[in-house]
Amino acid sequence: MEKDGRPNWDSPMQFVLACVSYAVGLGNVWRFPYLCQLHGGGGFLIPYLIMLLLEGLPLFYMELAIGQKMRLGSIGAWTSISPYLGGLGLASVVTSLYLCLYYNVINAWSFWYLFHSFQSVLPWGVCPINSNRTGPTEECEVATPTQYFFYRETLNISSSIEEHGGIHTGQALCLVLAWAITYLFIVRGVKSTGKVVYFTATFPYLVLFIYLIRGVTLYGAINGLKYMFTPKMAELANPRAWINAATQIFFSLGLGFGSLIAFASYNQYNNNFQNQAIVVSLINSGTSIFASIVTFAIYGFKATLNYEDCLDRMRILLLNTFDLAEDAISMDSVLEWIEKLNTTYPEQFAQIADKVREGECNLEKELDTAVEGTGLAFIVYSEAIKNMPLPQLWSVLYFFMLLLLGIGSMLGNITAIITPLRDFKIMSRFLAGLVCVFCLLLGLGFTTTSGNYWFTIFNDYAATFSLLFIVLIEVIAVSYIYGIKRFEKDIEDMLGHRPNWYWKIMWAVTSPLLLIGLFIFYIISYIQGGTPTYQAWNKELGESVVTEYPVFGQVFIVLLLVSSVSCVPLTALYAFCRKRKERAYENTKIS
Amino acid sequence: MIAYADFKIESLAYFSKKMPNHVRWVLQQIKSRIERLNALFRPVMHYNCSAHHEGTNMTEEASNISSDTAAYPWSKNEMFLFRAALAFAMRDYTNGEEFGVSDIHPCDETKRVSFWFVVTRPNTTDLVDKGTVEMAIKKSRNRINGAFLLTDQTLEFDGIYPTLAAPVSPDTPPWLIVFGVVMGAVSVGIIALLAYPLVQRKLKKNKDADDEDSDEETGVKTAEIGANDGIYNSTFSDDERFTQM
């Protein structure tokens, strides 16, 4: 305990692990591989690493410095920097609250899948049988079993955001469990969080390593790896690649939520956070690259499997139509046979020509299906897992890893809410429990039949734009309002040496410019994008259909954005009015 | 070949009205010769199978990922087994009518191990209708599959859809059991963490209460000496409460 009674991490290692656990989250596993694939494989690493140096590292360092110096949560810390900037902290808290609301739903899904892995046949591997017992249910036949399990059994999704329905009890139970575990890990503050992060930060790496070995030894994994590592340098000319790299670094490090400030506020005053900042950022990026190797090995396996299944279906079709002997066509010669039979028996071939064309087998096309987000984690990966030998083991390992990544990030998000509120000393004993119960009750809304569409709204809009705004104001505030000179002196006070020219240039010039650029780009793409759309699951077609948001959906999106962003000007206005009142009061007192 | 030969000969006969007489005689000879031949051998009833649609496609698929797709070794013996299995199915369905191997007639065999077949009633040439044969196969599908060590997916009867096994629904879904275990552990953890400081405090209070009890006795004694009036210097106080005699 320090003199001011603030709890501390037991050791600097706990702090580092807490930051790693927070920063290394689901985005490293399901967003980075997608971006890599989208922007030319190995070549994407170049903009990624450059952006890490230009904005990731400096901003991470800055947030840690603020937290460690002010020893308060985000609201208190920014109020100390300037009384007009308290709104920044408040905006961070609001954004963290939105994140907490929907993020634990992902953990609930991970729990659901984890619990369903303890069966002899994985439920997403086979279709359930229809009532006549003549075949699989229609929805499952049109889609794949993994999609059916996710959309129907896990989410029980409705066909659009307007259609409401009841709560999915299984999901609700898993959500309660997710919040119970979160509460368990934060109930004693940094003392409990500090012990838990030893596990949540390190175990995912063990699983990733096991999966790496399993992944590269899978049949066909080499196709995926080759696809990833052949850089398509032409993509570097595309500005989208650089923008996506910047955004990915930004969100991956978890800047602007106030979690880093909160974690750092529990540090010893002289903790050497400079090295820690570098270490954590590098670990975060390294994990992204590591995870994408694993993901691409698994992509390669799945794509090769689908390709060979496709070839086999073609083979059977040819054998049945032309009544050839069983071993006349082998897997390798299917395509030649198609050519041969087309020329020798054109009329017969014409009958099945449609089926052949639509079932066109193409390995590149299979590898090209880039998926991100929940689709990757819960559909693509589970499909790959069900084909591995001993699928239950791999399934348990994988979803447990997802859980740990998710819970690790949740700890940071919840701490970001609780720490500033605790600083105000209101109901500090029950605060953790109250926040958890509140978020749980609101989160139950995401377990209804249209819940996944609301989840998508939160996922796409709650934290993206507001964070950019927050961090932009942060870096401008520190560089110009607080002043680089004062900031330098504070750091010297804590570390014993001043930050060198690299950090100062980044804070004062490069990062603000980059962030302004990103900000403008986001505004332009929002305006140009027209009506925002979402993917609605259509159960007759067995696939997702692009649908526009209804009016209330769009209004809600605007509310989400405005509610967090407006905290900054509103609080500044409030502080301004209070100061004016105080000055007026003092003037009346003097006179 | 009787029906076919009849038909062919009839059509020839039609044309032969225009033929010279000696040709008709030749044809009559051919017909009688065939009849005599047929009387010698057991009648093999060979039907035009496509008129009676009962088809089988026997397909061997690679049922798993591995690349060696060994073709099913088809031979005359396997065909015999098939006919025997089908005869069994017919017997089982009709409760004892003595179908034999000779009542199952495959035809139009292809290299694909795919053929049509028809079934006739025992000791007659009456065909068994398609519906009955289908029901019989449906009833004994597992046994027929088992005879060939194949599955519903690898041994296909055209037009007969396999009745899938009823889904096994356990009383408690297995996921709920695991959920219960984890939830129980978490609840115990939360209660333990919340109760721990309370328990600590209670233990400390009990310890304090014990210390106070022992202090009270000496406190009474020291009060008599008047030690509470001033600063009690414990340097010269005896460890024992009673002075030794």
Short mmCIF file of C-alpha atoms in Angstrom, two decimals, chain A residues 110-273:
data_model
loop_
_atom_site.label_atom_id
_atom_site.label_comp_id
_atom_site.label_asym_id
_atom_site.label_seq_id
_atom_site.Cartn_x
_atom_site.Cartn_y
_atom_site.Cartn_z
CA SER A 110 -17.42 -19.10 -26.06
CA PHE A 111 -18.84 -20.73 -22.95
CA TRP A 112 -21.73 -22.15 -24.93
CA TYR A 113 -19.44 -23.72 -27.50
CA LEU A 114 -17.04 -24.88 -24.82
CA PHE A 115 -19.79 -26.68 -22.92
CA HIS A 116 -21.11 -28.23 -26.11
CA SER A 117 -17.69 -29.68 -26.89
CA PHE A 118 -18.13 -32.34 -24.25
CA GLN A 119 -20.12 -34.65 -26.52
CA SER A 120 -19.14 -37.67 -28.56
CA VAL A 121 -20.31 -36.03 -31.76
CA LEU A 122 -19.79 -32.28 -31.94
CA PRO A 123 -23.22 -30.73 -32.41
CA TRP A 124 -22.01 -28.41 -35.16
CA GLY A 125 -20.66 -31.32 -37.15
CA VAL A 126 -23.96 -32.94 -38.11
CA CYS A 127 -27.34 -31.59 -39.03
CA PRO A 128 -30.26 -32.45 -36.78
CA ILE A 129 -32.88 -34.68 -38.38
CA ASN A 130 -36.27 -33.32 -39.37
CA SER A 131 -39.52 -34.58 -37.93
CA ASN A 132 -40.14 -37.13 -40.69
CA ARG A 133 -36.75 -38.68 -40.08
CA THR A 134 -36.09 -38.61 -43.78
CA GLY A 135 -33.24 -36.15 -43.81
CA PRO A 136 -31.70 -33.12 -42.22
CA THR A 137 -33.76 -30.04 -41.36
CA GLU A 138 -34.22 -27.77 -44.35
CA GLU A 139 -32.39 -24.82 -42.94
CA CYS A 140 -29.40 -27.01 -42.19
CA GLU A 141 -29.44 -28.49 -45.65
CA VAL A 142 -29.29 -25.13 -47.38
CA ALA A 143 -26.63 -23.79 -45.08
CA THR A 144 -23.82 -25.79 -43.47
CA PRO A 145 -24.13 -27.57 -40.11
CA THR A 146 -21.72 -25.11 -38.49
CA GLN A 147 -23.69 -22.13 -39.72
CA TYR A 148 -26.92 -23.78 -38.62
CA PHE A 149 -25.54 -24.40 -35.15
CA PHE A 150 -24.37 -20.82 -34.81
CA TYR A 151 -27.38 -19.02 -36.20
CA ARG A 152 -30.17 -21.34 -35.12
CA GLU A 153 -29.07 -23.20 -32.02
CA THR A 154 -26.72 -20.65 -30.47
CA LEU A 155 -28.42 -17.40 -31.42
CA ASN A 156 -31.88 -18.52 -32.57
CA ILE A 157 -31.62 -15.51 -34.79
CA SER A 158 -34.61 -13.76 -36.31
CA SER A 159 -34.58 -12.66 -39.91
CA SER A 160 -34.17 -8.95 -39.26
CA ILE A 161 -33.55 -6.45 -36.53
CA GLU A 162 -37.20 -5.46 -36.42
CA GLU A 163 -38.43 -8.90 -35.40
CA HIS A 164 -38.23 -9.31 -31.67
CA GLY A 165 -38.43 -12.51 -29.76
CA GLY A 166 -37.80 -14.08 -26.40
CA ILE A 167 -34.54 -14.57 -24.58
CA HIS A 168 -32.51 -17.65 -25.40
CA THR A 169 -32.25 -19.27 -21.97
CA GLY A 170 -29.03 -21.10 -22.71
CA GLN A 171 -27.37 -17.89 -23.81
CA ALA A 172 -28.73 -16.03 -20.81
CA LEU A 173 -27.28 -18.65 -18.47
CA CYS A 174 -23.91 -18.42 -20.17
CA LEU A 175 -24.02 -14.63 -19.92
CA VAL A 176 -24.74 -14.85 -16.20
CA LEU A 177 -21.77 -17.16 -15.86
CA ALA A 178 -19.55 -14.80 -17.85
CA TRP A 179 -20.46 -11.91 -15.58
CA ALA A 180 -20.06 -14.05 -12.47
CA ILE A 181 -16.53 -14.93 -13.52
CA THR A 182 -15.75 -11.30 -14.33
CA TYR A 183 -16.99 -10.27 -10.91
CA LEU A 184 -14.98 -13.02 -9.27
CA PHE A 185 -11.81 -11.70 -10.87
CA ILE A 186 -12.32 -8.04 -10.00
CA VAL A 187 -14.03 -8.21 -6.64
CA ARG A 188 -10.82 -7.57 -4.72
CA GLY A 189 -9.51 -5.01 -7.18
CA VAL A 190 -5.91 -5.26 -8.29
CA LYS A 191 -5.18 -7.92 -5.72
CA SER A 192 -7.43 -10.45 -7.42
CA THR A 193 -6.89 -9.14 -10.95
CA GLY A 194 -3.14 -9.31 -10.46
CA LYS A 195 -3.23 -13.01 -9.67
CA VAL A 196 -5.65 -13.91 -12.46
CA VAL A 197 -3.62 -12.26 -15.22
CA TYR A 198 -0.75 -14.70 -14.66
CA PHE A 199 -3.07 -17.29 -16.16
CA THR A 200 -5.11 -15.31 -18.66
CA ALA A 201 -2.01 -13.75 -20.21
CA THR A 202 0.08 -16.89 -20.58
CA PHE A 203 -2.28 -19.80 -21.22
CA PRO A 204 -3.50 -18.53 -24.62
CA TYR A 205 0.08 -18.66 -25.87
CA LEU A 206 0.33 -22.28 -24.84
CA VAL A 207 -2.84 -23.07 -26.77
CA LEU A 208 -1.67 -21.06 -29.76
CA PHE A 209 1.59 -22.96 -29.74
CA ILE A 210 -0.20 -26.31 -29.59
CA TYR A 211 -2.44 -25.17 -32.41
CA LEU A 212 0.56 -24.03 -34.40
CA ILE A 213 2.05 -27.50 -34.28
CA ARG A 214 -1.34 -29.12 -34.98
CA GLY A 215 -2.10 -26.59 -37.69
CA VAL A 216 1.06 -26.90 -39.75
CA THR A 217 0.89 -30.69 -39.63
CA LEU A 218 -2.64 -30.72 -41.01
CA TYR A 219 -3.19 -31.93 -44.52
CA GLY A 220 -3.30 -28.98 -46.87
CA ALA A 221 -2.09 -26.41 -44.35
CA ILE A 222 0.79 -25.60 -46.64
CA ASN A 223 -1.64 -24.16 -49.18
CA GLY A 224 -2.86 -21.63 -46.67
CA LEU A 225 0.61 -20.73 -45.49
CA LYS A 226 1.85 -20.26 -49.04
CA TYR A 227 -1.14 -18.04 -49.72
CA MET A 228 -0.39 -15.91 -46.71
CA PHE A 229 3.31 -15.53 -47.17
CA THR A 230 3.41 -14.71 -50.84
CA PRO A 231 3.29 -10.94 -50.55
CA LYS A 232 1.32 -9.10 -53.11
CA MET A 233 3.25 -5.88 -53.07
CA ALA A 234 0.78 -4.15 -55.35
CA GLU A 235 -1.59 -3.94 -52.41
CA LEU A 236 0.74 -1.53 -50.66
CA ALA A 237 -0.24 1.12 -53.15
CA ASN A 238 -3.82 0.86 -51.95
CA PRO A 239 -4.43 3.53 -49.27
CA ARG A 240 -6.98 1.24 -47.65
CA ALA A 241 -4.19 -1.07 -46.57
CA TRP A 242 -2.46 1.73 -44.67
CA ILE A 243 -5.70 2.96 -43.14
CA ASN A 244 -6.64 -0.52 -42.01
CA ALA A 245 -3.17 -1.01 -40.57
CA ALA A 246 -3.44 2.22 -38.60
CA THR A 247 -6.91 1.38 -37.32
CA GLN A 248 -5.90 -2.15 -36.40
CA ILE A 249 -2.89 -1.04 -34.36
CA PHE A 250 -5.02 1.54 -32.68
CA PHE A 251 -7.84 -0.75 -31.61
CA SER A 252 -5.64 -3.72 -30.95
CA LEU A 253 -3.68 -1.87 -28.26
CA GLY A 254 -6.90 -0.79 -26.56
CA LEU A 255 -6.07 2.91 -26.51
CA GLY A 256 -8.58 5.48 -25.36
CA PHE A 257 -10.73 3.23 -23.17
CA GLY A 258 -9.05 4.39 -20.02
CA SER A 259 -7.99 0.85 -19.11
CA LEU A 260 -4.30 1.59 -19.55
CA ILE A 261 -4.59 4.71 -17.43
CA ALA A 262 -6.43 2.68 -14.79
CA PHE A 263 -3.87 -0.12 -14.77
CA ALA A 264 -0.96 2.29 -14.66
CA SER A 265 -2.51 4.22 -11.79
CA TYR A 266 -1.89 1.24 -9.54
CA ASN A 267 1.82 1.30 -10.28
CA GLN A 268 4.62 2.37 -8.05
CA TYR A 269 5.57 5.93 -8.84
CA ASN A 270 9.00 5.03 -10.19
CA ASN A 271 8.01 2.01 -12.20
CA ASN A 272 9.92 1.88 -15.50
CA PHE A 273 6.96 1.92 -17.81
#
